XYZ file of N, CA and C in Angstrom:
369
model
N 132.875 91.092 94.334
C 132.109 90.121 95.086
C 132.871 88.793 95.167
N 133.463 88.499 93.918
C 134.058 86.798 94.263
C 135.213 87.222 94.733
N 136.357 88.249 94.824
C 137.369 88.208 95.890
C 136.634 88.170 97.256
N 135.567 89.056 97.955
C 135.556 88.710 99.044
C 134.740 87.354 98.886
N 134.102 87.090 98.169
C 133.894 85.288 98.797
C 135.171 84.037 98.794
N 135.884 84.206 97.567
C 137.351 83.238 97.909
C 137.745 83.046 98.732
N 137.475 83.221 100.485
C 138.406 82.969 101.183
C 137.583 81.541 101.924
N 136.081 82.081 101.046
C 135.092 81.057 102.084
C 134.488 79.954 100.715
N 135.548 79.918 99.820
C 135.368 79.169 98.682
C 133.775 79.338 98.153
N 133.309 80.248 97.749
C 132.037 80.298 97.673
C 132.442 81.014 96.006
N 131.022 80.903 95.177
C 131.246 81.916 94.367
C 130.147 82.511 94.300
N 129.666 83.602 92.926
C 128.611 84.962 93.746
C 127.401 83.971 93.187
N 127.251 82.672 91.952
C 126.272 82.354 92.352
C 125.521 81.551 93.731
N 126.608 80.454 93.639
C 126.577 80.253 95.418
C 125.982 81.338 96.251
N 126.420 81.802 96.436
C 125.959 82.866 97.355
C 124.982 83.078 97.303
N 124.660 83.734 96.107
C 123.117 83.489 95.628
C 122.013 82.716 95.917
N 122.709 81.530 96.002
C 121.537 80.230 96.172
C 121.780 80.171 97.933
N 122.524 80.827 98.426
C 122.342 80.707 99.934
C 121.484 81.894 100.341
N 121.944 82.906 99.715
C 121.016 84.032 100.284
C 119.512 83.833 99.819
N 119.519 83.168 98.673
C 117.966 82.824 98.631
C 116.939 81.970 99.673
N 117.718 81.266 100.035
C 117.376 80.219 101.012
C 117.269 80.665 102.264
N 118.385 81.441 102.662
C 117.951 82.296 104.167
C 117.343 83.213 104.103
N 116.795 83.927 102.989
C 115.695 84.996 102.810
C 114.180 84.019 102.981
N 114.393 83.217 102.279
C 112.551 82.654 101.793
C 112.848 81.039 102.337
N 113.824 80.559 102.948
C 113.314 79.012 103.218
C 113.728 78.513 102.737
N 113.366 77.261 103.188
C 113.519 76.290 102.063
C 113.175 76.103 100.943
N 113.019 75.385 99.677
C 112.759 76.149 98.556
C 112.167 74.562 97.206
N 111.601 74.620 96.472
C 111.809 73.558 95.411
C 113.132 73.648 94.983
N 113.876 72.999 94.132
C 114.770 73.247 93.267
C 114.139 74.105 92.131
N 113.072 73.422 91.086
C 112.498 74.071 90.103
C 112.219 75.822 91.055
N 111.590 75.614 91.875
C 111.084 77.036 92.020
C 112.127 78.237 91.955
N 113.136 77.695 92.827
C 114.655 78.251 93.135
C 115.252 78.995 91.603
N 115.335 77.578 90.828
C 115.374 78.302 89.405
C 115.166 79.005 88.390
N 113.689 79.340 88.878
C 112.632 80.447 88.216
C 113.357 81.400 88.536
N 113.059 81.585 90.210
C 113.381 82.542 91.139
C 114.664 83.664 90.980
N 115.461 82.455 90.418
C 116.777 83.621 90.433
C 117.343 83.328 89.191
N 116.082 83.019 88.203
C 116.632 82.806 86.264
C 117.750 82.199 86.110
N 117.869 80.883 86.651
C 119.139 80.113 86.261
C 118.362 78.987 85.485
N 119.601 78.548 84.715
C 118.778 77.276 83.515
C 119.386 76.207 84.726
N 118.143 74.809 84.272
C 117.844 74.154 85.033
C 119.336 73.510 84.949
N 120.415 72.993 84.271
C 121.508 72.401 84.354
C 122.240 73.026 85.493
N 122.640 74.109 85.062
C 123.563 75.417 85.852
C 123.229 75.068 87.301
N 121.986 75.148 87.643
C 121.489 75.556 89.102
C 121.444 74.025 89.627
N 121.521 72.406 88.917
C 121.927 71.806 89.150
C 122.968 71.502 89.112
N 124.128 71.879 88.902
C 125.466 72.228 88.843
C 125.697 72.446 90.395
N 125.087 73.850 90.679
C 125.805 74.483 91.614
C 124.978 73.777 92.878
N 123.663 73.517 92.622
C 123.432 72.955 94.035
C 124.309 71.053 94.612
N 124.445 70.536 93.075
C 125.539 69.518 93.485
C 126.653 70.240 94.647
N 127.555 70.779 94.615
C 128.333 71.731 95.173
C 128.156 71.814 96.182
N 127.048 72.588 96.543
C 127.114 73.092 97.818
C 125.998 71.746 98.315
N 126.020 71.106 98.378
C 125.467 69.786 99.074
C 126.662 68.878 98.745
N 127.662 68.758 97.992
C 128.518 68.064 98.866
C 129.665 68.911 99.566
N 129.781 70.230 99.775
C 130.194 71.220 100.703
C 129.467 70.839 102.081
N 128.121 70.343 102.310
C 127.268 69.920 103.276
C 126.941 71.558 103.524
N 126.400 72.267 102.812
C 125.979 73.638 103.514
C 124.914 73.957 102.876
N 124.031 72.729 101.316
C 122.591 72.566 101.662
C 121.990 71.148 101.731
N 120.826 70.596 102.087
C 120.147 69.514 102.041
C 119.339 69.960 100.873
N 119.272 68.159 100.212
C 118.667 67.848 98.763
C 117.865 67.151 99.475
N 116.441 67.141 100.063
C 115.879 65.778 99.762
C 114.607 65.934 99.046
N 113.631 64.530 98.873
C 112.556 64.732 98.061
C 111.539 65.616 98.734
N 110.634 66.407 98.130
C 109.606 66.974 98.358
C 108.723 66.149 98.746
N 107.607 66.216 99.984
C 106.983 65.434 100.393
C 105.691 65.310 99.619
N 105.059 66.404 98.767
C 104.190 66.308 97.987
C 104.226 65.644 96.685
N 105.380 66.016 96.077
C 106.107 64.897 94.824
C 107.483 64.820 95.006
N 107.115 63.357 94.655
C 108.892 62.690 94.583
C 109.731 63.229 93.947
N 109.508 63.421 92.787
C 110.486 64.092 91.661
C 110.788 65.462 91.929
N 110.186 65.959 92.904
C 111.034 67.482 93.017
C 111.791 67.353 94.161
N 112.993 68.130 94.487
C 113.746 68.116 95.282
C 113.819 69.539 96.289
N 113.474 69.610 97.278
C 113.642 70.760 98.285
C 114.651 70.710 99.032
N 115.300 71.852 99.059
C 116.253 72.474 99.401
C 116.745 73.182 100.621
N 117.761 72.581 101.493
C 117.410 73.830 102.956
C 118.610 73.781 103.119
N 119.017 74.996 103.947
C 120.552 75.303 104.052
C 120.454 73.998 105.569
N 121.576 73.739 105.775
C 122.501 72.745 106.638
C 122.715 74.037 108.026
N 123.164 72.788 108.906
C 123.808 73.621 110.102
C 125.140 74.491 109.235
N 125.945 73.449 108.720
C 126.855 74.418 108.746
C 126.916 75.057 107.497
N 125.617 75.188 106.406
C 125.449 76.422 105.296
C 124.771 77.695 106.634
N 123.854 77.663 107.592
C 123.806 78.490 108.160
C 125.045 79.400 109.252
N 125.978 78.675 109.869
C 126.989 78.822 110.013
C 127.957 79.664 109.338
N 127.731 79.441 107.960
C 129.043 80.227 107.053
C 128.345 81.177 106.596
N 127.233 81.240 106.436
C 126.504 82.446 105.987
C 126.457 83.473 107.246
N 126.315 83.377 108.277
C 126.757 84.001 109.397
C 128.188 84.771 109.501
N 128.972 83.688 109.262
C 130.279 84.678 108.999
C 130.691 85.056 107.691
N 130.009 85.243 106.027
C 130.091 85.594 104.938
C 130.465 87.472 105.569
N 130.894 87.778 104.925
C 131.419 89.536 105.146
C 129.877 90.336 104.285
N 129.586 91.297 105.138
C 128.931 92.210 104.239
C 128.791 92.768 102.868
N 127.877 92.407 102.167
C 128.108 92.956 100.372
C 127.057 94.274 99.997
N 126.631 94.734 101.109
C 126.052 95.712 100.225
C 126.833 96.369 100.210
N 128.518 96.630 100.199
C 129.007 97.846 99.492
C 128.700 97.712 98.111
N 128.681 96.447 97.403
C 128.137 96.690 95.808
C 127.232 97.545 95.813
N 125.497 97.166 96.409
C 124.396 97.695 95.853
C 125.152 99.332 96.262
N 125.794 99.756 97.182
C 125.766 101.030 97.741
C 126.960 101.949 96.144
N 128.016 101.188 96.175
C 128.578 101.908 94.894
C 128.335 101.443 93.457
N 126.753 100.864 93.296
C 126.515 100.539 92.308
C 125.607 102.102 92.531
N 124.505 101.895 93.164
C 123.325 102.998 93.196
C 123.263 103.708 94.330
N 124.470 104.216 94.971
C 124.724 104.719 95.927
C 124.382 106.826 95.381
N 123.384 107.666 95.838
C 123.169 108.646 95.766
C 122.409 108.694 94.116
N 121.519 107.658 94.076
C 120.865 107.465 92.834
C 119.784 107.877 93.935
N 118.889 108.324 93.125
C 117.052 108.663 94.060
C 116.670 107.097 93.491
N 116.333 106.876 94.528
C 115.329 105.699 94.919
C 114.129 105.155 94.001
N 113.579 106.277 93.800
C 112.438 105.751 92.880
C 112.847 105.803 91.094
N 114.472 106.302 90.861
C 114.871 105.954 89.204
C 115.518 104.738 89.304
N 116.168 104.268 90.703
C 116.454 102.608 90.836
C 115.221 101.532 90.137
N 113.798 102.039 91.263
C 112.861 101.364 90.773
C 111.964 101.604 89.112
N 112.487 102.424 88.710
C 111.862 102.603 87.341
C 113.084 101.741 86.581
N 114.544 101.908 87.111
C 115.704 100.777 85.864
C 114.990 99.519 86.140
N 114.766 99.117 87.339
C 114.703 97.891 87.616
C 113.361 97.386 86.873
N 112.079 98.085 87.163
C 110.793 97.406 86.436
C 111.039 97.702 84.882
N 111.881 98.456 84.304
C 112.017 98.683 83.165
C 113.039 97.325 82.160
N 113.731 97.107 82.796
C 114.933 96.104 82.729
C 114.728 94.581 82.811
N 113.388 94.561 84.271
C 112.541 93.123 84.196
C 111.895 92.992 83.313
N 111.131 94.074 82.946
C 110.027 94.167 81.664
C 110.794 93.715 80.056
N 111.875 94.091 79.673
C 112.577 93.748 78.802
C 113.089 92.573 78.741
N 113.733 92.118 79.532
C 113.974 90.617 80.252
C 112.660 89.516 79.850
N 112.129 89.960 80.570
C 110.487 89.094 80.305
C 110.015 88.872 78.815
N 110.356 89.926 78.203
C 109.730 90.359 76.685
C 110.987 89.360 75.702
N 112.139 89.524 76.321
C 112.987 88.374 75.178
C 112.836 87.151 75.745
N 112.797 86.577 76.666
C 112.614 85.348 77.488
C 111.449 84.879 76.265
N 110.476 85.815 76.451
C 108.854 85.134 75.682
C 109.513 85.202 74.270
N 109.878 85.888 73.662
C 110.249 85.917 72.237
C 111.291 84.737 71.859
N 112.354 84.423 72.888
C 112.942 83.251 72.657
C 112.639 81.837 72.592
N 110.669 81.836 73.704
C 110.499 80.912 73.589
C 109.445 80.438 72.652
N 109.345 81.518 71.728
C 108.410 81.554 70.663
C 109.094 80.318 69.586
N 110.409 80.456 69.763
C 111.290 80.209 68.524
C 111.388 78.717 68.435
């Protein structure tokens, strides 16, 4: 995945935070971060980046000041347009897997995920 993004200086979380944005919108920052389990530094890290790349807008949320919403730019929509195709991953990751043992790794794997998340924040 990050060789084919290097040519468009992107990396796969980048990407990430773009494909999130052209899937669902515009976005909170906080929500964004839930969304795709990044700690709140990191995902302020990377959205510095790609807002001064100019390929997203930071401004305040109109409901509260202190949160910041997020929207891809003309030209984050632009480059995401010409980004190259990646589902060859998902395809030679789970390519001739049956469909419904994808969805049993996956709810099985979130479920575990979820279960140390809570146990870590017991601590």
């Amino acid at each position: 995945m990050d060789e084919r993004l290097r040519p468009f200086d992107l990396g796969s979380t980048q990407w990430y935070v773009l494909w999130y944005l052209v899937n669902n919108g515009p976005s909170v920052q906080r929500d964004l971060g839930r969304a795709l389990e990044l700690e709140r530094a990191t995902l302020s890290g990377i959205i510095a980046t790609l807002v001064r790349k100019d390929l997203v807008a930071q401004t305040a949320d109109g409901g509260d000041q202190r949160q910041r919403l997020l929207t891809l730019t003309a030209a984050g929509e632009a480059l995401w347009r010409r980004l190259p195709d990646l589902s060859f991953i998902h395809d030679a990751a789970f390519g001739g897997i049956d469909e419904a043992d994808v969805a049993t790794t996956i709810r099985v794997l979130k479920s575990a995920t979820e279960r140390l998340q809570t146990l870590l924040r017991k601590d």
